[in-house]
mmCIF file of C-alpha atoms in Angstrom:
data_model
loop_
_atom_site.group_PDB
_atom_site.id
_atom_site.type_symbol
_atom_site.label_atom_id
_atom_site.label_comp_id
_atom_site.label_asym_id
_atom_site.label_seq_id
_atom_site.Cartn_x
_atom_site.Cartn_y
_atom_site.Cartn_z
ATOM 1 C CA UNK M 73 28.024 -20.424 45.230
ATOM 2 C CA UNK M 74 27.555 -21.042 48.879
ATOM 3 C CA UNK M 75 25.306 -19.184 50.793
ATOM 4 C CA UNK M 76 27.073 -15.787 52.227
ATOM 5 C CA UNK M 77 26.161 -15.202 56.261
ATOM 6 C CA UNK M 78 26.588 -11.768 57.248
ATOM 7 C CA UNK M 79 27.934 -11.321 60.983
ATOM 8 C CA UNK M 80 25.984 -8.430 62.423
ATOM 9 C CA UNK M 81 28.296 -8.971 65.953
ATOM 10 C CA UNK M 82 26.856 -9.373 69.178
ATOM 11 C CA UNK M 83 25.681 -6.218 70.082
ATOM 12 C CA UNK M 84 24.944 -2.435 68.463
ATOM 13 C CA UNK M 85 28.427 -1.297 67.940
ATOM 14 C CA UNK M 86 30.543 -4.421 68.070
ATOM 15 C CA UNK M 87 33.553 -3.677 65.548
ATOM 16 C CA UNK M 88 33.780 -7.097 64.597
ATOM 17 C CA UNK M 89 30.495 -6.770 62.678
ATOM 18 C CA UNK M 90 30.306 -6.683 58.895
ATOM 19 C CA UNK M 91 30.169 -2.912 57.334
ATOM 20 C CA UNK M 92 27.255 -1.517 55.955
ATOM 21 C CA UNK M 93 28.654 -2.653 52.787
ATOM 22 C CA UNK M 94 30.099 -6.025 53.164
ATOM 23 C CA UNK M 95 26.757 -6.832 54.350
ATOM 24 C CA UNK M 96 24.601 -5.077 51.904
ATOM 25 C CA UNK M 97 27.186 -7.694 48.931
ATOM 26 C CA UNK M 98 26.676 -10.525 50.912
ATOM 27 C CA UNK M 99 22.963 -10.304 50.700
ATOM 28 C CA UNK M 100 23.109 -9.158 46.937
ATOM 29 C CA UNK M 101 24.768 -12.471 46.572
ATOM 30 C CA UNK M 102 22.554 -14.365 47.936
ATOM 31 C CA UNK M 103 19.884 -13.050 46.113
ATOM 32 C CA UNK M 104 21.696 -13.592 42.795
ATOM 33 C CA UNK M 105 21.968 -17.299 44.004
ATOM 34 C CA UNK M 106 18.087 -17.660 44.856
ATOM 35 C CA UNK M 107 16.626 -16.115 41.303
ATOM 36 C CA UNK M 108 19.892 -17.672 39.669
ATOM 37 C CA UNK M 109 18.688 -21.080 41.249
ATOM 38 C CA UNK M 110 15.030 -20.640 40.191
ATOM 39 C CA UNK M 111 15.475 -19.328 36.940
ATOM 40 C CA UNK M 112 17.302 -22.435 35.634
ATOM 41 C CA UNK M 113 14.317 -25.408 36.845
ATOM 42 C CA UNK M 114 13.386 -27.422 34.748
ATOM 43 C CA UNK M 115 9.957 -27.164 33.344
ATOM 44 C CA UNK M 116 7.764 -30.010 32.577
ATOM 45 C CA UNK M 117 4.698 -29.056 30.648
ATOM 46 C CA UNK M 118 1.975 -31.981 30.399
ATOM 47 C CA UNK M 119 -1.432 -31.385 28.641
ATOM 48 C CA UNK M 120 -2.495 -35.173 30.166
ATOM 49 C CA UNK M 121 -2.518 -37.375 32.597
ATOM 50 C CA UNK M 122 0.419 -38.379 33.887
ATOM 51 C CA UNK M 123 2.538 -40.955 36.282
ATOM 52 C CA UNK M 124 5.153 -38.573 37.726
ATOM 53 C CA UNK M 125 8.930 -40.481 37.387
ATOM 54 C CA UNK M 126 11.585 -39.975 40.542
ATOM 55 C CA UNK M 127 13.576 -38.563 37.756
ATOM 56 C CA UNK M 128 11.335 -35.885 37.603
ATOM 57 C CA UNK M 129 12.011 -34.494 41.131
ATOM 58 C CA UNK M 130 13.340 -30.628 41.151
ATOM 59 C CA UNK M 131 11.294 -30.152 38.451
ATOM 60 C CA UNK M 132 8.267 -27.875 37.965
ATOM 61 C CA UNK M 133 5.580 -29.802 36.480
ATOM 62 C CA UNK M 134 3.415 -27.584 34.920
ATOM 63 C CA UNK M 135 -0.527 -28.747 33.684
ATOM 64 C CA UNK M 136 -2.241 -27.275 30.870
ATOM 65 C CA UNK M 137 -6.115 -28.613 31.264
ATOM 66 C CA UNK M 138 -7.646 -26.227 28.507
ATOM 67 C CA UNK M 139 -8.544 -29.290 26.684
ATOM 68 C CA UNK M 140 -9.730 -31.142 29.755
ATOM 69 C CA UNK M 141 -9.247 -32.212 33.481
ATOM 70 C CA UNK M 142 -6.476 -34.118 34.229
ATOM 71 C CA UNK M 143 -4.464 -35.774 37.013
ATOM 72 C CA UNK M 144 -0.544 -35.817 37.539
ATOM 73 C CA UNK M 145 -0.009 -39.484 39.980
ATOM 74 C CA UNK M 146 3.140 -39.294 42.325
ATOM 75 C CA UNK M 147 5.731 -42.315 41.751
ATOM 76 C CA UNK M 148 5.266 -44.753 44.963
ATOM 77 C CA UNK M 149 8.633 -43.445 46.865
ATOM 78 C CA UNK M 150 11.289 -40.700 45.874
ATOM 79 C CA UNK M 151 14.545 -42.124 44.766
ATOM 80 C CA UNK M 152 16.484 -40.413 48.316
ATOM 81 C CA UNK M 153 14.717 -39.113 51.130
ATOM 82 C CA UNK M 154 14.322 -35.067 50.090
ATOM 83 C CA UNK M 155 13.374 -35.832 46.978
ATOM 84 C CA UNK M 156 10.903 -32.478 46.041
ATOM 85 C CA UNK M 157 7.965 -32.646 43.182
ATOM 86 C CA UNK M 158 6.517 -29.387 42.120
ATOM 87 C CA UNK M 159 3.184 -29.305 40.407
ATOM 88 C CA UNK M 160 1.273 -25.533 39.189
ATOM 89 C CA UNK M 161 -1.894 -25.566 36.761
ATOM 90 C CA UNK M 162 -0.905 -23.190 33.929
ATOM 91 C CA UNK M 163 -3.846 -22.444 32.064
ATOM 92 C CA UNK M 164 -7.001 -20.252 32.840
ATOM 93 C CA UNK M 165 -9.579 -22.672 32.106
ATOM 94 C CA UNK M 166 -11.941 -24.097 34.659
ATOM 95 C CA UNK M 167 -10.501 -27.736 34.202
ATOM 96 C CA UNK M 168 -8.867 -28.872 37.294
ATOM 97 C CA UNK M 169 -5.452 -30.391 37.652
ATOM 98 C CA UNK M 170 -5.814 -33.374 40.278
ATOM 99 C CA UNK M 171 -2.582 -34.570 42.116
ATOM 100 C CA UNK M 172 -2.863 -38.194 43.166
ATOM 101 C CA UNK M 173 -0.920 -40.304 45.174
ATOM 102 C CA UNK M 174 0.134 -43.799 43.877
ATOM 103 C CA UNK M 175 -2.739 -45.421 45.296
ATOM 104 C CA UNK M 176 -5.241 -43.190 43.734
ATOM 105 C CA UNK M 177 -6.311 -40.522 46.218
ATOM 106 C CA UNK M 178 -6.464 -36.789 45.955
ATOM 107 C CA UNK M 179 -3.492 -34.922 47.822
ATOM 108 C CA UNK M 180 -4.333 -31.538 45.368
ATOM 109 C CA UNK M 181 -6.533 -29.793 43.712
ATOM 110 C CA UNK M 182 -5.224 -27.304 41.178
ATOM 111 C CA UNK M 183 -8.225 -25.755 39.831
ATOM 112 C CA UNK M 184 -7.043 -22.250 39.106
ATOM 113 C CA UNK M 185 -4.446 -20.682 37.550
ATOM 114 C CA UNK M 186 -0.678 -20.499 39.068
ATOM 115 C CA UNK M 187 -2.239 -22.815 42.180
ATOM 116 C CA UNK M 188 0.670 -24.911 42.729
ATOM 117 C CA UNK M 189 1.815 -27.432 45.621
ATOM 118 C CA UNK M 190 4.789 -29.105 46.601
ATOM 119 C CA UNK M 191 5.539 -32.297 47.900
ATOM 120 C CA UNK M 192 8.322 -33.619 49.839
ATOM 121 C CA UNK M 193 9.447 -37.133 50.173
ATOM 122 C CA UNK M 194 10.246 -38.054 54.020
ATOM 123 C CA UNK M 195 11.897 -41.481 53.124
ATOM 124 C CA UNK M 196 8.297 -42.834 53.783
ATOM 125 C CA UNK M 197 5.450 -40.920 52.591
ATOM 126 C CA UNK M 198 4.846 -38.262 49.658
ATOM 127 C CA UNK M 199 4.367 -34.967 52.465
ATOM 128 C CA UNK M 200 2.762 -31.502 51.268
ATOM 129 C CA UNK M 201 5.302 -28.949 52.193
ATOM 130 C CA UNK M 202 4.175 -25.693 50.861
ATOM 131 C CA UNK M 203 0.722 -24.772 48.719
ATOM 132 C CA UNK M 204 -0.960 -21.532 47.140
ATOM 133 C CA UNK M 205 -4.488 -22.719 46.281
ATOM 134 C CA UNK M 206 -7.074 -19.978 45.419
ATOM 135 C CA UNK M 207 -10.125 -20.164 47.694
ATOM 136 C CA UNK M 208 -12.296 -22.547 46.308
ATOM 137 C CA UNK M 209 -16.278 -22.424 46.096
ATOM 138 C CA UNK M 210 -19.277 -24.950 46.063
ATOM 139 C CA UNK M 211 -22.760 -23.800 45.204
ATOM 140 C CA UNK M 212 -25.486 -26.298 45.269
ATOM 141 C CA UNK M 213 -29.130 -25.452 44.358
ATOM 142 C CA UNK M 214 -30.367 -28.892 44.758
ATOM 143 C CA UNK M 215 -29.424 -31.753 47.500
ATOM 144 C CA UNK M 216 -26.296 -33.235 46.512
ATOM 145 C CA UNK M 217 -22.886 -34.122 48.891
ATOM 146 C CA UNK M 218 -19.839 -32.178 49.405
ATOM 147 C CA UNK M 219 -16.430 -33.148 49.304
ATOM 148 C CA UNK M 220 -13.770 -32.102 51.467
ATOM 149 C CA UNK M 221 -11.102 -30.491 49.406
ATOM 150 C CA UNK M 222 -7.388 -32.109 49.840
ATOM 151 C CA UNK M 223 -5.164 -28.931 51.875
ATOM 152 C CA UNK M 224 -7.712 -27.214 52.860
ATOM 153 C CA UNK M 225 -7.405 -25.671 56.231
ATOM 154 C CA UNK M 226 -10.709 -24.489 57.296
ATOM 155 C CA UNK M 227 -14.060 -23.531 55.361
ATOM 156 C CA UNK M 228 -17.158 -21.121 55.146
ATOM 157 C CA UNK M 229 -20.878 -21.983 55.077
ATOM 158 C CA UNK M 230 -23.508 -20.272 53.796
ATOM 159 C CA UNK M 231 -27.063 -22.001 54.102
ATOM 160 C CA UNK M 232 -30.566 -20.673 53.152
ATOM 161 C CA UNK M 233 -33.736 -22.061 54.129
ATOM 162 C CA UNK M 234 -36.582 -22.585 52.393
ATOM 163 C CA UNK M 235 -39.051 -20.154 52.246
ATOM 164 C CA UNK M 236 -42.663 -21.120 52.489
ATOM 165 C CA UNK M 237 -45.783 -21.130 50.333
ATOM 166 C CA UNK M 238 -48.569 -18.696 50.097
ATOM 167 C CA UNK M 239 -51.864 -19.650 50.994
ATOM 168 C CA UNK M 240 -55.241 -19.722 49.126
ATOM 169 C CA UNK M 241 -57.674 -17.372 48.818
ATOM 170 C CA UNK M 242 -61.353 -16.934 50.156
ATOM 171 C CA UNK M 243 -64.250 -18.141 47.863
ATOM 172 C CA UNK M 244 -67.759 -17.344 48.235
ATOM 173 C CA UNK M 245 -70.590 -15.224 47.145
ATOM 174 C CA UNK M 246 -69.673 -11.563 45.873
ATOM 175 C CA UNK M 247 -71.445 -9.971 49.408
ATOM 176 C CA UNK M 248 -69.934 -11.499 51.707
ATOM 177 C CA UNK M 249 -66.008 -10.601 52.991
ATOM 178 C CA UNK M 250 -63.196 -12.769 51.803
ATOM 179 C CA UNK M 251 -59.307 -11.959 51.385
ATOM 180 C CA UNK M 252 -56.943 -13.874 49.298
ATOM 181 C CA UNK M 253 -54.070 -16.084 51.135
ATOM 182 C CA UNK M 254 -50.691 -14.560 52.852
ATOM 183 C CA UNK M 255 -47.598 -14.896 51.639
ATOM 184 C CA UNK M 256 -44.724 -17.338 53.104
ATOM 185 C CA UNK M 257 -42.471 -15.993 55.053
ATOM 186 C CA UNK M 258 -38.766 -16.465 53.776
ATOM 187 C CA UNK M 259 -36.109 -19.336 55.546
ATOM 188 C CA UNK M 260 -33.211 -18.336 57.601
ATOM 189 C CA UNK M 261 -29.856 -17.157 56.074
ATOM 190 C CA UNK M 262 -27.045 -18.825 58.393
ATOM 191 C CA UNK M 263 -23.313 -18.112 58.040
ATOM 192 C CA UNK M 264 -20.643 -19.826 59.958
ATOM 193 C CA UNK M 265 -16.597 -20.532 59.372
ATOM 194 C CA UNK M 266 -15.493 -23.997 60.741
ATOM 195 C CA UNK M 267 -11.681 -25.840 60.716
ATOM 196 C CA UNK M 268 -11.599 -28.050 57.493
ATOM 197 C CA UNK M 269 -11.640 -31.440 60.153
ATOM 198 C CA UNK M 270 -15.180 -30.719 61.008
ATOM 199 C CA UNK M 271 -15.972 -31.742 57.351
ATOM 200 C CA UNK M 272 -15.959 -35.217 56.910
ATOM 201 C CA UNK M 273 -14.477 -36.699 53.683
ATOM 202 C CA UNK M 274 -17.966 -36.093 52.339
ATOM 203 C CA UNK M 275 -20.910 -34.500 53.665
ATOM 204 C CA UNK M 276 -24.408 -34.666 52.307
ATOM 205 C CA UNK M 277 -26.147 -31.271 51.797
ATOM 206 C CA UNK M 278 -29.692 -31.153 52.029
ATOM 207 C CA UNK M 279 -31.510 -28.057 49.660
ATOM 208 C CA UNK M 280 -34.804 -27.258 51.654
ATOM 209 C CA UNK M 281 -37.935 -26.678 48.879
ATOM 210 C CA UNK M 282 -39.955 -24.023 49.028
ATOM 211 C CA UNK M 283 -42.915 -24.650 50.686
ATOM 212 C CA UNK M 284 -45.896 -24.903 48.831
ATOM 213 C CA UNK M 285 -48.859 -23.004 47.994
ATOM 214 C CA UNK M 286 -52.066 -23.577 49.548
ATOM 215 C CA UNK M 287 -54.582 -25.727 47.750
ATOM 216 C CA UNK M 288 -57.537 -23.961 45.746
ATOM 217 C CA UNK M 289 -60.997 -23.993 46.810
ATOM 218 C CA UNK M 290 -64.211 -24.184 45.162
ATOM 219 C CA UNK M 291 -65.781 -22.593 48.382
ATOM 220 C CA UNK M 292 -64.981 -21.428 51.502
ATOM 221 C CA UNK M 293 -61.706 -20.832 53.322
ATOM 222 C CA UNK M 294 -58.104 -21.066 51.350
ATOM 223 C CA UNK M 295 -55.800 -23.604 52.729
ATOM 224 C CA UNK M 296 -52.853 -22.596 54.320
ATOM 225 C CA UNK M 297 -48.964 -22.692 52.850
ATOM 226 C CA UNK M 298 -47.140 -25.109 53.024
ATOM 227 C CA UNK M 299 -43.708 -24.444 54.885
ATOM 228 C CA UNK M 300 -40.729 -24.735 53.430
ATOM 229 C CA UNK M 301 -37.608 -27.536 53.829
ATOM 230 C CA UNK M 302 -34.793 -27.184 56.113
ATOM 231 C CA UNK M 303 -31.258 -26.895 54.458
ATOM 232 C CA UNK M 304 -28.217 -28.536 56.284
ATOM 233 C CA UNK M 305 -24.870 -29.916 55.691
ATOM 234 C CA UNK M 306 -24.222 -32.817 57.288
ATOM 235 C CA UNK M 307 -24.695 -32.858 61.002
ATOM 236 C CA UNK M 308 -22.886 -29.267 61.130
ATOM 237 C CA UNK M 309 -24.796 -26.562 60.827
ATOM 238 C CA UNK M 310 -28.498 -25.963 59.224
ATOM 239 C CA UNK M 311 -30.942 -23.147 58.430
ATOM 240 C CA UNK M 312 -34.802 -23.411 59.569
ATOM 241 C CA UNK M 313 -37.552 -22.940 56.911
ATOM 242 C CA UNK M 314 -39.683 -20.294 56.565
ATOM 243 C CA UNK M 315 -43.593 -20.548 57.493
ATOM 244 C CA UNK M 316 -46.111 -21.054 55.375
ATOM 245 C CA UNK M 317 -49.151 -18.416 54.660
ATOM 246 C CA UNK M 318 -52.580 -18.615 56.198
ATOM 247 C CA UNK M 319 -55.628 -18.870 54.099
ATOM 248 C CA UNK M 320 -57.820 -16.222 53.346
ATOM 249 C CA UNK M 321 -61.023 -16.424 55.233
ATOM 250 C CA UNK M 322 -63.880 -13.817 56.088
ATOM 251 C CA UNK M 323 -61.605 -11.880 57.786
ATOM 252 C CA UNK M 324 -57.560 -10.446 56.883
ATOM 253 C CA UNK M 325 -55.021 -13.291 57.092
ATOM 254 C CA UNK M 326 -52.253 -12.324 58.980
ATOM 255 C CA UNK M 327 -48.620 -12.725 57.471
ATOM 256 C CA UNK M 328 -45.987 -15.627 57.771
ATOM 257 C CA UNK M 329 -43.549 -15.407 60.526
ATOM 258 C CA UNK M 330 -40.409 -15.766 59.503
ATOM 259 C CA UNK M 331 -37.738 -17.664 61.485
ATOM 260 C CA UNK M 332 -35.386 -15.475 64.506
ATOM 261 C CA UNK M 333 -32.330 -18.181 63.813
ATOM 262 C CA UNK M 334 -30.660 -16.279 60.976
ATOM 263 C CA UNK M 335 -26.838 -15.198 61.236
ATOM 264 C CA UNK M 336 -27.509 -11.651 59.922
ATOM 265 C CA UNK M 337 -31.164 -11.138 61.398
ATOM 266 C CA UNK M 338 -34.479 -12.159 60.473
ATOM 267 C CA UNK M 339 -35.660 -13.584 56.954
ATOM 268 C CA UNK M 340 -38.963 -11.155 55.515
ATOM 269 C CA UNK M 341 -42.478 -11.952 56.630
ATOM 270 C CA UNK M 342 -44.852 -13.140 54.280
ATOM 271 C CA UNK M 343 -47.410 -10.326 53.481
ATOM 272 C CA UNK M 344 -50.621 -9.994 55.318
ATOM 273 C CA UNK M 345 -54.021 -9.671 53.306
ATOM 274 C CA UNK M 346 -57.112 -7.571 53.889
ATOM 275 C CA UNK M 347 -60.381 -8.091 53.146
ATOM 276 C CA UNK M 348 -60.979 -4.002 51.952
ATOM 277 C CA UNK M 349 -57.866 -2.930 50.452
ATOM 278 C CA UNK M 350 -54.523 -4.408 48.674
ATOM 279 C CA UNK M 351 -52.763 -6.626 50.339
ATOM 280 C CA UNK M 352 -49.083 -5.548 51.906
ATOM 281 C CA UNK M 353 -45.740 -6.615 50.598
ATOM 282 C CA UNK M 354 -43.845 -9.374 52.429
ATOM 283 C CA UNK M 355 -41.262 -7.830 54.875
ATOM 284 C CA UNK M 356 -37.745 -6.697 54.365
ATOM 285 C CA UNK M 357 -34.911 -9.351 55.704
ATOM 286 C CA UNK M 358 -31.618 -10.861 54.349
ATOM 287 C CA UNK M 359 -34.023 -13.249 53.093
ATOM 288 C CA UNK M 360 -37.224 -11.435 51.662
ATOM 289 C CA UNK M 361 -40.738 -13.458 52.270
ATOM 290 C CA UNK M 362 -43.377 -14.083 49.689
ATOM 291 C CA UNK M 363 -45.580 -11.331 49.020
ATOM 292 C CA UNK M 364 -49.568 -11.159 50.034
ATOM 293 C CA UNK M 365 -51.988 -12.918 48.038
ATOM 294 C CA UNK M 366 -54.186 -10.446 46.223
ATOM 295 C CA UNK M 367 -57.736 -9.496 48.143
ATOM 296 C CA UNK M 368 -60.679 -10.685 46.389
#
């Protein structure tokens, strides 16, 4: 059936304009036509890798990858310019369904449920059309490198700094004062959104350590914390460290400052020690700091 056009005239009032009726059966038509159209594709279900024929354009290629990750590999051309291929992952595991182009590179990542792209051929190239890809999300606790998903349009960040060590206590004889070490104050939290072309292909990600603690004594003052690493990805955006904790001496240490750089305010303070009471808790942030080192 060909598509029905309703004439809705030139202007408000034009009796050459379709009734309320012819118009409201022209549009039931063409609905008929649309989920008449989709409900008769032709499924494709694939549980494997697999080279995607030109025969197979129209069709809706569906992956299963319960039993593993797969990839579906376009043909090298379409057999007429038009030509559409229609890929969805159809299972609820974590396995991803990779489309590839002939030559082996990513163009899609299916990685959950119902995501599905479609590609059209120009007479050239293999072009993405039209996608529904659930957000996707990296976490890295150590220093790794992230990959730049194929479609993406833009991406969020979310680094935290490392937060640094407490320092050592005080040692000496039982009359004279001494307090223990402070705690480290905790790294930065940064947030920030950026268009997926600021991310390279790849980007390394840097995980800054915690800083750490300061070195016992036999006698004497405690050394101080170490401070913590910086995190970073890539060249793009980073998030400072937290200080490390004074030693305890003779008199109360005071407590870590934390860094002013963080998206949503300051990280905690380490605790501060005393040399007559119990030492205070690190300070509230987005980022809490280490606590105070116990008074001797």
């Amino acid at each position: 059936m060909a598509k029905q056009v309703i004439n809705r005239g030139a202007s408000a009032g034009d009796a050459g304009a379709e009734t309320l009726y012819a118009a409201f059966g022209k549009a039931i038509a063409n609905f008929d036509e649309l989920y008449g159209g989709l409900a008769g594709v032709t499924l494709l279900d694939k549980t494997a890798a697999y080279a995607v024929q030109q025969a197979d354009a129209g069709r809706l290629i569906r992956g299963d990858a319960s039993g593993g990750a797969f990839a579906f590999t376009l043909p090298a051309s379409g057999a007429a310019t038009g030509d559409v291929m229609r890929f969805r992952k159809s299972d609820t595991s974590a396995n991803r369904v990779t489309v590839k182009d002939n030559g082996g590179s990513d163009v899609a990542w299916l990685s959950a449920q119902r995501d599905q792209a479609l590609f059209f051929w120009s007479g050239s190239a293999w072009v993405p059309l039209q996608w529904n890809i659930q957000p996707l999300r990296q976490v890295f606790a150590s220093s790794g490198t992230s990959t730049r998903p194929p479609l993406a349009t833009s991406f969020d960040a979310i680094l935290i700094g490392g937060g640094g060590g407490g320092g050592g206590g005080r040692v000496s004889s039982s009359s004279a004062n001494r307090a223990g070490g402070a705690g480290g104050a905790g790294g930065a939290a940064i947030y920030q959104s950026f268009l997926a072309g600021a991310h390279g292909a790849t980007e390394s990600v840097t995980i800054g350590a915690g800083g750490s603690g300061g070195a016992g004594v036999t006698t004497g003052s405690g050394a101080n914390g170490g401070a913590g690493g910086t995190t970073s990805l890539g060249a793009l955006v980073k998030a400072d460290p937290g200080a490390g904790g004074a030693g305890g001496g003779s008199s109360a240490a005071a407590s870590a400052v934390a860094p002013a750089t963080g998206t949503f305010g300051q990280s905690g303070a380490g605790g501060a020690t005393s040399t007559s009471a119990a030492s205070s808790a690190g300070g509230d942030g987005v980022v809490g700091g280490g606590g105070g080192g116990g008074s001797a």
